Short mmCIF file of C-alpha atoms and ligand atoms in Angstrom, two decimals:
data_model
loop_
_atom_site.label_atom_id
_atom_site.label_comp_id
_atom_site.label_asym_id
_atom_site.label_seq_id
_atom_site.Cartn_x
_atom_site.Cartn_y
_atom_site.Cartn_z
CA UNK G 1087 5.95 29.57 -24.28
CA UNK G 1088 6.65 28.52 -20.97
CA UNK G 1089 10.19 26.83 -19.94
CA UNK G 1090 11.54 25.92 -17.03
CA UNK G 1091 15.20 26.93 -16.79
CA UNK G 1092 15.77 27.17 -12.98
CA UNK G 1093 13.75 25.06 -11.01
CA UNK G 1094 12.92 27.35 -8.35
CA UNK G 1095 11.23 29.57 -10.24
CA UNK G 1096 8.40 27.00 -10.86
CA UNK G 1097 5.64 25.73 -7.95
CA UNK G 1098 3.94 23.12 -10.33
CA UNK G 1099 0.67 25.05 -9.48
CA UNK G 1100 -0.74 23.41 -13.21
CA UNK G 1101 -2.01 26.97 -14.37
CA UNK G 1102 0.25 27.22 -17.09
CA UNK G 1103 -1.45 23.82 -18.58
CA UNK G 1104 -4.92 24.65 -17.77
CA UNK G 1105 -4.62 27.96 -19.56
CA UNK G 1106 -3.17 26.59 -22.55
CA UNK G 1107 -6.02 26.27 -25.55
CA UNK G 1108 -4.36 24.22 -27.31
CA UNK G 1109 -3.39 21.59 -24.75
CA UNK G 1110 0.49 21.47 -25.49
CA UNK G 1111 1.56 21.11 -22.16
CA UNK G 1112 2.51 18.15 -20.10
CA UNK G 1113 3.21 18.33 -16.28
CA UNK G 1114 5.96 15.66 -15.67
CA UNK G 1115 7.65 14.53 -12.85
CA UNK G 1116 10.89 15.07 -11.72
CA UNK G 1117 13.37 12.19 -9.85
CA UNK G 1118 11.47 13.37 -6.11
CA UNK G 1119 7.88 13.36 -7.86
CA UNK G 1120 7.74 17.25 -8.48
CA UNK G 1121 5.54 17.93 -11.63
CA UNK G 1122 7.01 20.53 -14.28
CA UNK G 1123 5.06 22.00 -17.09
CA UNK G 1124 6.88 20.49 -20.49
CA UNK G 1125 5.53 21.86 -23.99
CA UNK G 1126 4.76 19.61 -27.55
CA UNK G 1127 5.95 22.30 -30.05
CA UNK G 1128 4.53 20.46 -32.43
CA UNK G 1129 1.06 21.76 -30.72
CA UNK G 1130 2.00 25.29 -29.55
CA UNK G 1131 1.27 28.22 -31.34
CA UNK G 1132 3.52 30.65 -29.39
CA UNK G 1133 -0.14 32.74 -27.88
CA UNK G 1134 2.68 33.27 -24.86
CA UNK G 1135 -0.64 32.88 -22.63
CA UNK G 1136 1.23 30.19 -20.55
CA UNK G 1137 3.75 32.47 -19.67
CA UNK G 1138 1.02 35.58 -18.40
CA UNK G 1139 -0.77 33.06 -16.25
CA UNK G 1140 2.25 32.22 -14.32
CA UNK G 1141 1.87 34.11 -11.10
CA UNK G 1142 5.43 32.56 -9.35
CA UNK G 1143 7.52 34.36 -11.72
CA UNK G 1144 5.69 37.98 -11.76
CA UNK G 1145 7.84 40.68 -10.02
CA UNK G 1146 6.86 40.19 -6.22
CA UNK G 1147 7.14 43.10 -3.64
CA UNK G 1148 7.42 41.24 0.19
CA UNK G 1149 7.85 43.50 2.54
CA UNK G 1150 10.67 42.97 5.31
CA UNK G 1151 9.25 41.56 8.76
CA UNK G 1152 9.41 44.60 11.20
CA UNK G 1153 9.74 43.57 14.59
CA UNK G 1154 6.94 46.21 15.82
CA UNK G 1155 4.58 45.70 13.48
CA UNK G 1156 0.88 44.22 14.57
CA UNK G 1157 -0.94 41.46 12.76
CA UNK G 1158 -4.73 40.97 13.80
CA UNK G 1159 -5.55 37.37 13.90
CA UNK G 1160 -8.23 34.89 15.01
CA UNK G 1161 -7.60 31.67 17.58
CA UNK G 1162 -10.73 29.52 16.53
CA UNK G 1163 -11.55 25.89 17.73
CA UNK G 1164 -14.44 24.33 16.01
CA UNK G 1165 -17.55 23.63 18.35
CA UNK G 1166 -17.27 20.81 17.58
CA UNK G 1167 -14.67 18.12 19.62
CA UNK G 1168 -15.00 15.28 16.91
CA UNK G 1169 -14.33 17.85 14.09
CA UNK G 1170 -11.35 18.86 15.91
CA UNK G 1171 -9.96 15.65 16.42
CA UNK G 1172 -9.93 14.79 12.63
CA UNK G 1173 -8.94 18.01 11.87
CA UNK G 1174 -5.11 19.43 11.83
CA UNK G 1175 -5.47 21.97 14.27
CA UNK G 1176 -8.86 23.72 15.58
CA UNK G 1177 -10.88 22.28 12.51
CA UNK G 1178 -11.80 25.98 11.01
CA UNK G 1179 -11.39 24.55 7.64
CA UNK G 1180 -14.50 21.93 7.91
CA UNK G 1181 -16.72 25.14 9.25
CA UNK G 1182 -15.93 26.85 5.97
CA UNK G 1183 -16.45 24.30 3.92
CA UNK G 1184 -19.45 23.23 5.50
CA UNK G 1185 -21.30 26.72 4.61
CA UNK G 1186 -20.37 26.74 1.00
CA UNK G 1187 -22.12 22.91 0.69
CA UNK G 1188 -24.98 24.11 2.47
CA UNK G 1189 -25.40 26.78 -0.60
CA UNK G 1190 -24.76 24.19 -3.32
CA UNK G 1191 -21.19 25.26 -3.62
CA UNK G 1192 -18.48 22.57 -4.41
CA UNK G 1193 -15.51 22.63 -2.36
CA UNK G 1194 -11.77 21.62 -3.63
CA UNK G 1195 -9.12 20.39 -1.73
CA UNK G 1196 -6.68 17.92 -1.11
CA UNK G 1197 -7.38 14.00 0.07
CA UNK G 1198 -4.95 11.02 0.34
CA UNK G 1199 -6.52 8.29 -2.21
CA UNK G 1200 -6.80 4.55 -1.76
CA UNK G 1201 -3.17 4.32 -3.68
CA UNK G 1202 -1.92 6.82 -0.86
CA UNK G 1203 -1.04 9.38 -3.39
CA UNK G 1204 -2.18 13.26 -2.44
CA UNK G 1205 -4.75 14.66 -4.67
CA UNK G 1206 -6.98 17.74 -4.91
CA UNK G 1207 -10.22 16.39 -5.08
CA UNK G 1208 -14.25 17.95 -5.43
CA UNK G 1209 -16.75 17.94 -3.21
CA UNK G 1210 -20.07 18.89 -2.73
CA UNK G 1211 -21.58 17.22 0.14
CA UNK G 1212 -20.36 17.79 3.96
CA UNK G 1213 -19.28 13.98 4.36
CA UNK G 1214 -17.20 14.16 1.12
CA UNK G 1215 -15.94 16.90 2.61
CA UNK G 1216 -14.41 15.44 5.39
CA UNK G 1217 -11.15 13.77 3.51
CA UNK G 1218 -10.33 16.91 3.17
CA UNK G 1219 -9.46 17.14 6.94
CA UNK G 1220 -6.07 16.75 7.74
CA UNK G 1221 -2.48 18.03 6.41
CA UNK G 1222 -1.13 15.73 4.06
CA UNK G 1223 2.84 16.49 3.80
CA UNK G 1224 3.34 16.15 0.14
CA UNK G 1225 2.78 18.03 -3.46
CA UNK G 1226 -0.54 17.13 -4.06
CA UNK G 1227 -1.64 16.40 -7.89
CA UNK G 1228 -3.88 18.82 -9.50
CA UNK G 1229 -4.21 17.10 -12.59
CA UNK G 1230 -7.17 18.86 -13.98
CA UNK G 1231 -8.58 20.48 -11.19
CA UNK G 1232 -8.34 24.32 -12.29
CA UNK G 1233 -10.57 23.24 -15.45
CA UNK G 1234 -12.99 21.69 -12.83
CA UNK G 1235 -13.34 24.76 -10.36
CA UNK G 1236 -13.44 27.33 -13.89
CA UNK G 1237 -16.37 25.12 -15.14
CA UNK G 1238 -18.30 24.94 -11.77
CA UNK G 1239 -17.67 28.66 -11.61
CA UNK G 1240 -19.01 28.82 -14.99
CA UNK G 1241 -22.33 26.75 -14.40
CA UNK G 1242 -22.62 29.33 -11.38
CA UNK G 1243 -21.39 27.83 -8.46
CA UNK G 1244 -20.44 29.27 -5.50
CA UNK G 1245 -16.30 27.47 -5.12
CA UNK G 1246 -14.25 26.80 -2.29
CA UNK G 1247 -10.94 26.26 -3.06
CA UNK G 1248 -7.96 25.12 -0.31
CA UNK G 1249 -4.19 24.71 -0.90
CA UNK G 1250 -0.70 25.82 -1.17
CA UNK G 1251 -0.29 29.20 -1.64
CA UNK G 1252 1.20 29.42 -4.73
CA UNK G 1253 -1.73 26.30 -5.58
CA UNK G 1254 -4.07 28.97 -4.73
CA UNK G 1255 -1.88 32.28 -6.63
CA UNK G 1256 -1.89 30.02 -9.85
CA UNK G 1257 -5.67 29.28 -9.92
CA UNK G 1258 -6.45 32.90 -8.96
CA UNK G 1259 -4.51 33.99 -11.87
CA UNK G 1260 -5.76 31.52 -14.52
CA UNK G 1261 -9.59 32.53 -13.59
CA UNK G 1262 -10.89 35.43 -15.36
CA UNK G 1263 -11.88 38.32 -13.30
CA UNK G 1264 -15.61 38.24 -14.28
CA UNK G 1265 -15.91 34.68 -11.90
CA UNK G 1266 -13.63 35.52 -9.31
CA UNK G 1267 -16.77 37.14 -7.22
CA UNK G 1268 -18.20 33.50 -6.46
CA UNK G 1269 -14.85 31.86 -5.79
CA UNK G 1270 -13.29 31.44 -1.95
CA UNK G 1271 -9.77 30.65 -1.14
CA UNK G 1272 -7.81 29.54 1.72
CA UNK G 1273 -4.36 28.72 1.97
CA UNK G 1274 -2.25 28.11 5.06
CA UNK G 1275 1.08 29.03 6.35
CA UNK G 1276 3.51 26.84 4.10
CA UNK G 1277 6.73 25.33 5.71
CA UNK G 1278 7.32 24.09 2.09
CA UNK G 1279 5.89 21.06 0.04
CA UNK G 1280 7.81 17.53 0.59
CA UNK G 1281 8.63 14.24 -2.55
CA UNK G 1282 5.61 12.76 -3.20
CA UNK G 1283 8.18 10.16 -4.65
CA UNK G 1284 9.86 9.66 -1.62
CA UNK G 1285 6.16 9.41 -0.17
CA UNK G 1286 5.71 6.68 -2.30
CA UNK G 1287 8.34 4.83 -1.65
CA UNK G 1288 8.46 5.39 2.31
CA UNK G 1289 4.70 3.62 1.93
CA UNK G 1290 5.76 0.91 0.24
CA UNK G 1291 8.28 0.21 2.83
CA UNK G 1292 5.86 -0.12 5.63
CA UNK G 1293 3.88 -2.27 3.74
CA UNK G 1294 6.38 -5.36 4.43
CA UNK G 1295 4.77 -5.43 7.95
CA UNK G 1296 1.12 -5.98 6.28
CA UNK G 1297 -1.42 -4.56 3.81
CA UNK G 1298 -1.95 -0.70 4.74
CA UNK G 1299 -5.71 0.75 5.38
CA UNK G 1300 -4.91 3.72 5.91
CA UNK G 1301 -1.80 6.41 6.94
CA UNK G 1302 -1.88 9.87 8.99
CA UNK G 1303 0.88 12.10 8.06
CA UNK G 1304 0.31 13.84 11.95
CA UNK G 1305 -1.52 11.78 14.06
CA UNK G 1306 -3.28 13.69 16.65
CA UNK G 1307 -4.25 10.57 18.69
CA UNK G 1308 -0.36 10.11 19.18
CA UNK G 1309 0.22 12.70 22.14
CA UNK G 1310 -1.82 15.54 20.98
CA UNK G 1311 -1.66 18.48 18.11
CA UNK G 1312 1.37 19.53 19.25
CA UNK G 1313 2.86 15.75 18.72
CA UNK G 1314 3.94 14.99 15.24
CA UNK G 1315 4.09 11.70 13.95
CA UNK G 1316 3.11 9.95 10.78
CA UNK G 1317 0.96 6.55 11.89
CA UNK G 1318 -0.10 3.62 9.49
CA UNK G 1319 -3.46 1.34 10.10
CA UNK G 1320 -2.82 -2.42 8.80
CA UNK G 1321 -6.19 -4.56 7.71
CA UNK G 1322 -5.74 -7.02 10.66
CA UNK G 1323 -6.31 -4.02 13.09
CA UNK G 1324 -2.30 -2.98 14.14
CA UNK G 1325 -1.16 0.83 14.01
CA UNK G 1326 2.63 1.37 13.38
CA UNK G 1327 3.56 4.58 14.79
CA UNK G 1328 6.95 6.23 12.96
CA UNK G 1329 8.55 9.66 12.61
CA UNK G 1330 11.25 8.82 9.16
CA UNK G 1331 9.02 11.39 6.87
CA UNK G 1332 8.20 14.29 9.67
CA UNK G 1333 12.46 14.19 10.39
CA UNK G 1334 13.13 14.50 6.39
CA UNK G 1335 10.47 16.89 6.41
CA UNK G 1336 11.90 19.29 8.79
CA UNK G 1337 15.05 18.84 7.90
CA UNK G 1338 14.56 20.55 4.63
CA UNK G 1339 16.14 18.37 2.51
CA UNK G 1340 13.49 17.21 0.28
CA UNK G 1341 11.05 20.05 0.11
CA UNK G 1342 10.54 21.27 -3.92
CA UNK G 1343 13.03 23.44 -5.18
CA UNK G 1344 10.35 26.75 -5.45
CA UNK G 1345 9.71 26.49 -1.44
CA UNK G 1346 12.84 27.96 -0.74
CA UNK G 1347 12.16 30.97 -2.80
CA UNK G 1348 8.40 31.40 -2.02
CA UNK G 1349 6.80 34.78 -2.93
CA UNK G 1350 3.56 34.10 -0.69
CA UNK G 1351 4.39 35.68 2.66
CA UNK G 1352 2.60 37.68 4.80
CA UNK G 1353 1.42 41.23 2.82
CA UNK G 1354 1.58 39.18 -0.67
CA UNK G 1355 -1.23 36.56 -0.03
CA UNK G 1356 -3.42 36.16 -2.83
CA UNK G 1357 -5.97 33.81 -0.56
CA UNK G 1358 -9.03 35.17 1.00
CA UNK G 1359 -8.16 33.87 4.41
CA UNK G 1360 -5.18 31.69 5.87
CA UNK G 1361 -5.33 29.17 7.99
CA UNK G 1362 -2.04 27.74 10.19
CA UNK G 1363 -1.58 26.20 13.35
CA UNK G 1364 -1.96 28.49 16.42
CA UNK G 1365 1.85 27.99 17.33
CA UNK G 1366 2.34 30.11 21.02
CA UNK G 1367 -1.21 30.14 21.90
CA UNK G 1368 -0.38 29.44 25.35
CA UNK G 1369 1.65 32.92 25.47
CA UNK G 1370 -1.48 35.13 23.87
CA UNK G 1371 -4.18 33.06 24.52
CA UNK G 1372 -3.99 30.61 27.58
CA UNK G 1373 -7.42 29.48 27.85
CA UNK G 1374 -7.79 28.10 24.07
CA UNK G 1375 -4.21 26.37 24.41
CA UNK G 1376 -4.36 22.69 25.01
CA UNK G 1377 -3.45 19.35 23.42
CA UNK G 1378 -7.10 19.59 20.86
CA UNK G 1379 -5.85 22.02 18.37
CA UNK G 1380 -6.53 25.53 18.19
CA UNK G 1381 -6.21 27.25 14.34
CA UNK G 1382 -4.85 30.74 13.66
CA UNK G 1383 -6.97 32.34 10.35
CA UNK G 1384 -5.74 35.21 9.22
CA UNK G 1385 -8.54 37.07 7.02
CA UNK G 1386 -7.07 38.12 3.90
CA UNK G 1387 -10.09 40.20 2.17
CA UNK G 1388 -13.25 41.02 2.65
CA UNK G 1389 -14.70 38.44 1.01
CA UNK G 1390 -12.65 35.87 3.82
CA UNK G 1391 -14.35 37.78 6.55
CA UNK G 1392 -17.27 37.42 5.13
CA UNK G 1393 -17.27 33.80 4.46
CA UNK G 1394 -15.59 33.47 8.44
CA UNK G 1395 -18.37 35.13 9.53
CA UNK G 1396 -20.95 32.59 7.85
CA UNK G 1397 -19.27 29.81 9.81
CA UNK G 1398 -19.28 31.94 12.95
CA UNK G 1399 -21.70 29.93 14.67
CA UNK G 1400 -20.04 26.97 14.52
CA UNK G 1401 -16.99 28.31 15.88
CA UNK G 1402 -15.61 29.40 19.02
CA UNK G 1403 -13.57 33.09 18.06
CA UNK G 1404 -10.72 34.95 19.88
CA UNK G 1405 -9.40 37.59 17.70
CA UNK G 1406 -6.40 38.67 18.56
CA UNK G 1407 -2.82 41.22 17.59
CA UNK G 1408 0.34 39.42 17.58
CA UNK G 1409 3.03 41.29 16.94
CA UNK G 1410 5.32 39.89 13.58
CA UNK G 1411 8.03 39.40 16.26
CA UNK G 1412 5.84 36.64 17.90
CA UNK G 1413 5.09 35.02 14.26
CA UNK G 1414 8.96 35.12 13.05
CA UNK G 1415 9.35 33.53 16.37
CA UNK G 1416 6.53 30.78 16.69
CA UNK G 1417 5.29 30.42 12.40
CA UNK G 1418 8.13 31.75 10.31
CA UNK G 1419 7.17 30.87 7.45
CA UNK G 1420 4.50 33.47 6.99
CA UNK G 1421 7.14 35.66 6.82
CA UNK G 1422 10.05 33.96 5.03
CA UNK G 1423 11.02 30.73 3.24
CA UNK G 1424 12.43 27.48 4.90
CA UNK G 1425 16.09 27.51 4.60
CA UNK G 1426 17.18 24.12 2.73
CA UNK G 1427 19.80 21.34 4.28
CA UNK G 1428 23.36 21.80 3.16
CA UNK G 1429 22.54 18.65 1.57
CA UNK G 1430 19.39 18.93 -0.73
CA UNK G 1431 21.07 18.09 -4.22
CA UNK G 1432 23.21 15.82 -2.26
CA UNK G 1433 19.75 13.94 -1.65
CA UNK G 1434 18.27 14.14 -4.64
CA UNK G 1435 20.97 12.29 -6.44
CA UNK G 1436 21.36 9.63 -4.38
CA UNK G 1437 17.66 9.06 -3.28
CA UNK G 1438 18.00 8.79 -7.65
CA UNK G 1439 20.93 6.00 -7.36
CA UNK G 1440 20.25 4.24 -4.16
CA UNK G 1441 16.77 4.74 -3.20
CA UNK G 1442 14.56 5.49 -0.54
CA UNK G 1443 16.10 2.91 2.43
CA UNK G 1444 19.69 4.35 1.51
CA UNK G 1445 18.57 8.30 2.17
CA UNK G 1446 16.06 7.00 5.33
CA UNK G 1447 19.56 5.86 7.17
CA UNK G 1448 21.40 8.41 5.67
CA UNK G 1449 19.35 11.76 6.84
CA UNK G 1450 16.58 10.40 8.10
CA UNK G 1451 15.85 8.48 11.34
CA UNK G 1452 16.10 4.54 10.08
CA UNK G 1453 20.48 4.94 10.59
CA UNK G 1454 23.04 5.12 13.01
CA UNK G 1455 23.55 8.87 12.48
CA UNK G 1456 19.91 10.08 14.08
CA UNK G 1457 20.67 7.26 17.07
CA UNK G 1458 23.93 8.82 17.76
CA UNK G 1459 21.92 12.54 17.53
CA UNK G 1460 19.71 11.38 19.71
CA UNK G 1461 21.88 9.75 22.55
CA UNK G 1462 23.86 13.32 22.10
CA UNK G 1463 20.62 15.23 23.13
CA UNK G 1464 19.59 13.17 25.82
CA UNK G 1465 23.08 13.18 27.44
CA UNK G 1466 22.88 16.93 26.94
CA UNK G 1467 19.87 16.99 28.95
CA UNK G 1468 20.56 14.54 31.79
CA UNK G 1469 24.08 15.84 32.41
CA UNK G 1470 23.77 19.57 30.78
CA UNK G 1471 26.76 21.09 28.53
CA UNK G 1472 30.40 19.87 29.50
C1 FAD O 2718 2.60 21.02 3.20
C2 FAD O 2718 2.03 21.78 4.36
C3 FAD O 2718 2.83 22.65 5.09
C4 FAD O 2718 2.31 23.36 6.18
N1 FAD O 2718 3.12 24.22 6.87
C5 FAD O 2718 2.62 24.89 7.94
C6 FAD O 2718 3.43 25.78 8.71
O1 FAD O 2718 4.62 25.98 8.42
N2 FAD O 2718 2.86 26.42 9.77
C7 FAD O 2718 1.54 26.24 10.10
O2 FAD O 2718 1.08 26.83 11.08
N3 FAD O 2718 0.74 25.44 9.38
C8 FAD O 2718 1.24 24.75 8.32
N4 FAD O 2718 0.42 23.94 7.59
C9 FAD O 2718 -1.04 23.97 7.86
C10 FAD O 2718 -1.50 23.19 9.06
O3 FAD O 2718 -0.86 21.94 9.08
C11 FAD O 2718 -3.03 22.97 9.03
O4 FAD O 2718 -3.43 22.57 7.76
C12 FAD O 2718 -3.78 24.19 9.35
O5 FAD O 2718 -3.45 24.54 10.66
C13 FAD O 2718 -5.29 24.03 9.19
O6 FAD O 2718 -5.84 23.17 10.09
P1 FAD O 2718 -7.43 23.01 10.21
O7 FAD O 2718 -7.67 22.12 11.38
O8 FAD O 2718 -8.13 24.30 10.21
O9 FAD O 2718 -7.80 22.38 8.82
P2 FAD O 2718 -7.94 20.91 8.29
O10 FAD O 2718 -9.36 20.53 8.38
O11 FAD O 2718 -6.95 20.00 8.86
O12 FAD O 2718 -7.72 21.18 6.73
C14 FAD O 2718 -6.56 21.19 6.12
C15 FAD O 2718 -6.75 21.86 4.76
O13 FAD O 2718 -5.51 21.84 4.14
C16 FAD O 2718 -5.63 21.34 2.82
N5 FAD O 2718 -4.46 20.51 2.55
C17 FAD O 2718 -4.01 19.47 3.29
N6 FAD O 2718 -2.92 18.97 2.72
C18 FAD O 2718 -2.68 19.67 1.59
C19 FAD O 2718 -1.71 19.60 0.56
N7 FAD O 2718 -0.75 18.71 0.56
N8 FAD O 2718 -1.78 20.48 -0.43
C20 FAD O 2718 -2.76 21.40 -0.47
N9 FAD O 2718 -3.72 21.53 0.48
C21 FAD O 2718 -3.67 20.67 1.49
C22 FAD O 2718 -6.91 20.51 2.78
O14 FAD O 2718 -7.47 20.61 1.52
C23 FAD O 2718 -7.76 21.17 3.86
O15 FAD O 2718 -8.56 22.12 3.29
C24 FAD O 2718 0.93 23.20 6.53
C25 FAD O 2718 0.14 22.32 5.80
C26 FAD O 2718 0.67 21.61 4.73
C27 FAD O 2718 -0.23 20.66 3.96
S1 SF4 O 2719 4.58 28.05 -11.52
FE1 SF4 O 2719 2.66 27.17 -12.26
S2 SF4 O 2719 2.08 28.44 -14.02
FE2 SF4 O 2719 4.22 28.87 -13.58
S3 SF4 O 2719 5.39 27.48 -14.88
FE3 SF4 O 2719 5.14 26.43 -12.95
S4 SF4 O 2719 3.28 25.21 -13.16
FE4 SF4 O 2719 3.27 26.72 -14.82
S1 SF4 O 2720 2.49 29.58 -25.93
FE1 SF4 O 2720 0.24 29.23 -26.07
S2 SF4 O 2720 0.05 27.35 -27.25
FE2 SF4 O 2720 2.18 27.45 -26.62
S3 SF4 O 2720 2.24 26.26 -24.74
FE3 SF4 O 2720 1.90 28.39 -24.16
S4 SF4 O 2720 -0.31 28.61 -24.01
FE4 SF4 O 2720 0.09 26.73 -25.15
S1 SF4 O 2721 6.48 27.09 0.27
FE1 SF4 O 2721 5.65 28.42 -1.34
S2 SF4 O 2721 6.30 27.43 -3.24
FE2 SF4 O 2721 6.47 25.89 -1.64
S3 SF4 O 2721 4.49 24.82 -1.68
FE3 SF4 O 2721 4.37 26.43 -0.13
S4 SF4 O 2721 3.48 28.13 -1.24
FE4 SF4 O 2721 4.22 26.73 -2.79
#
């Protein structure tokens, strides 16, 4: 049975507990909101099933970045401007999506709920499938979603499934090879997954200024794509504009203990296409750079070209060769894993002590320390190095 001894070795993809028939397992959270499978050995019967579904922790061969090496990719902007604006970046996703609803497939991925918490949800019409527009910064909760897309796969469907990598490596591996022909993936280029405890908590906060309608985790309206900043919508109309989660989230220091040991990089994708933002397009691709959004999709198998070619119409399509040079450069993380803060367990126990306000001043931008960072850089660029 399955047991989680080292942390990093598990991405809380949920395949382990979907797979189990006799439902022993548990996912439960951990002090920054990260599920874990745990077992009832009263209810297992030691099958050791959970343990062949787990895709993280089979031997992974990632070949080293060579600086010469040539990656074909697509730039693609959707036709159309309003589906790019509520998109992340060029709004491929909602073109893909769109074509499997238009053949009575459902389509999976992941939505921010009324409570604010990130969730992979189902859809089957086109408007549903617009919450799924958007990045949302966080471990989303797949509570029973790999049962759903198995069963729709099983009444015949054709399924569209988005997320993580290793989200899409665990599902991939927990349905059987005989209904794999009618199911589409897409992951993106993954900087790493962020607390949805600290989430939480960082919500809550802003809610002293009012009752929250709604939250962006990158608000596109807010300078452009390239901009990011988290912005929250109050009932009586105000938008509060902040940047506390995007500097914890960069600053690696409260990304899930897996992400910095991620098997999913470029040559080990188990997705049918990936999707990322077009980072550099203005150096390969001038005329589709701008402050909309343009997407990079990589096409990962046939079957991704396939579907991309479906939702051709609707898209405007540069392909393109970059050279792995350019993406170590401008999207890293398709080739390696994001490097953690010096101070990661540091956070973890006190966010666990003191809370969310005590590590938002502490690493984050709400104290003293990011002020005095900041006065440092602009003095740096006003009066250059001294
Ligand atoms: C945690 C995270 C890290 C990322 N890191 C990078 C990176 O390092 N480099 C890069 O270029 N791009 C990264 N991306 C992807 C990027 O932000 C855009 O999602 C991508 O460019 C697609 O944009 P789009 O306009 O085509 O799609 P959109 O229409 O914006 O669709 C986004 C898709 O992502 C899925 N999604 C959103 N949030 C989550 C989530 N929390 N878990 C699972 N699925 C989710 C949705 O289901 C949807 O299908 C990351 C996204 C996330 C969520
Ligand atoms: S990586 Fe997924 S399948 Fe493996 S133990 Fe963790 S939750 Fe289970
Ligand atoms: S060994 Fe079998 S019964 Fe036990 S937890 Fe794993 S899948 Fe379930
Ligand atoms: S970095 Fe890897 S382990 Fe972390 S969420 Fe992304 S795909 Fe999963």
């Amino acid at each position: 049975m399955i047991s989680i001894k080292d942390k990093s070795l598990c991405c809380g993809c949920s395949a382990c507990q979907a797979a189990c028939p006799h439902d022993a397992i548990e996912m439960r959270t951990d002090v920054l909101g990260f599920p874990y499978p745990y077992v009832d050995v009263d209810r297992c019967v030691g099958c050791g099933l959970c343990v062949r579904v787990c895709d993280f922790q089979k031997e992974h061969v990632c070949e080293p970045a060579s600086a010469s090496s040539q990656v074909t990719v697509s730039a693609i902007r959707n036709k159309d401007a309003s589906v790019v604006a509520s998109s992340q970046s060029g709004g491929v996703f909602s073109a893909l999506s769109d074509e499997i609803v238009r053949k009575g497939g459902t389509v999976y991925g992941a939505v921010i709920g009324d409570d604010f918490v990130v969730r992979h949800e189902r859809a089957s019409t086109a408007v549903e499938c617009a919450a799924f527009r958007g990045s949302k910064y966080v471990q989303s909760d797949m509570d029973g979603v790999f049962r759903r897309v198995r069963e729709d796969l099983q009444a015949g469907k054709e399924v569209l499934f988005s997320g993580t990598p290793c989200q899409v490596a665990g599902l991939q591996s927990y349905i059987p090879d005989r209904l794999r022909t009618s199911l589409h993936t897409v992951d993106f280029i993954c900087h790493g997954v962020p607390s949805p405890a600290v989430w939480k908590d960082y919500v809550g906060y802003m809610g002293r200024y009012g009752s929250v309608s709604s939250v962006c985790f990158r608000d596109k309206s807010e300078g452009g794509w390239k901009i990011h900043k988290e912005s929250f919508l109050y009932d009586d109309g105000k938008k509060r504009v902040r940047e506390t989660f995007r500097v914890l989230f960069y600053k690696n220091i409260m990304l899930r203990h897996s992400c910095s040991a991620c098997p999913y990089h470029l040559g080990n994708r188990k997705a049918d296409l990936t999707i990322a933002d077009f980072w550099g397009i203005g150096e390969v691709c001038p005329e589709m750079d701008g402050d909309k959004g343009t997407s990079m999709v990589i096409a990962d198998s046939d079957k991704g070209r396939h579907l991309l070619e479906e939702a051709a119409p609707s898209l405007d399509i540069r392909p393109l060769a970059v050279s792995e040079s350019f993406l170590l450069r401008k999207n890293p993380n398709l080739l390696r894993s994001s490097k953690f803060y010096k101070d990661r367990e540091r956070f973890e126990r006190e966010y666990d002590r003191y809370g969310f306000l005590h590590v938002a001043r502490k690493w984050g931008d709400m104290g003293w320390r990011y002020k005095a960072w900041q006065l440092k850089v602009f003095l740096k660029n006003k009066f250059g190095k001294r």
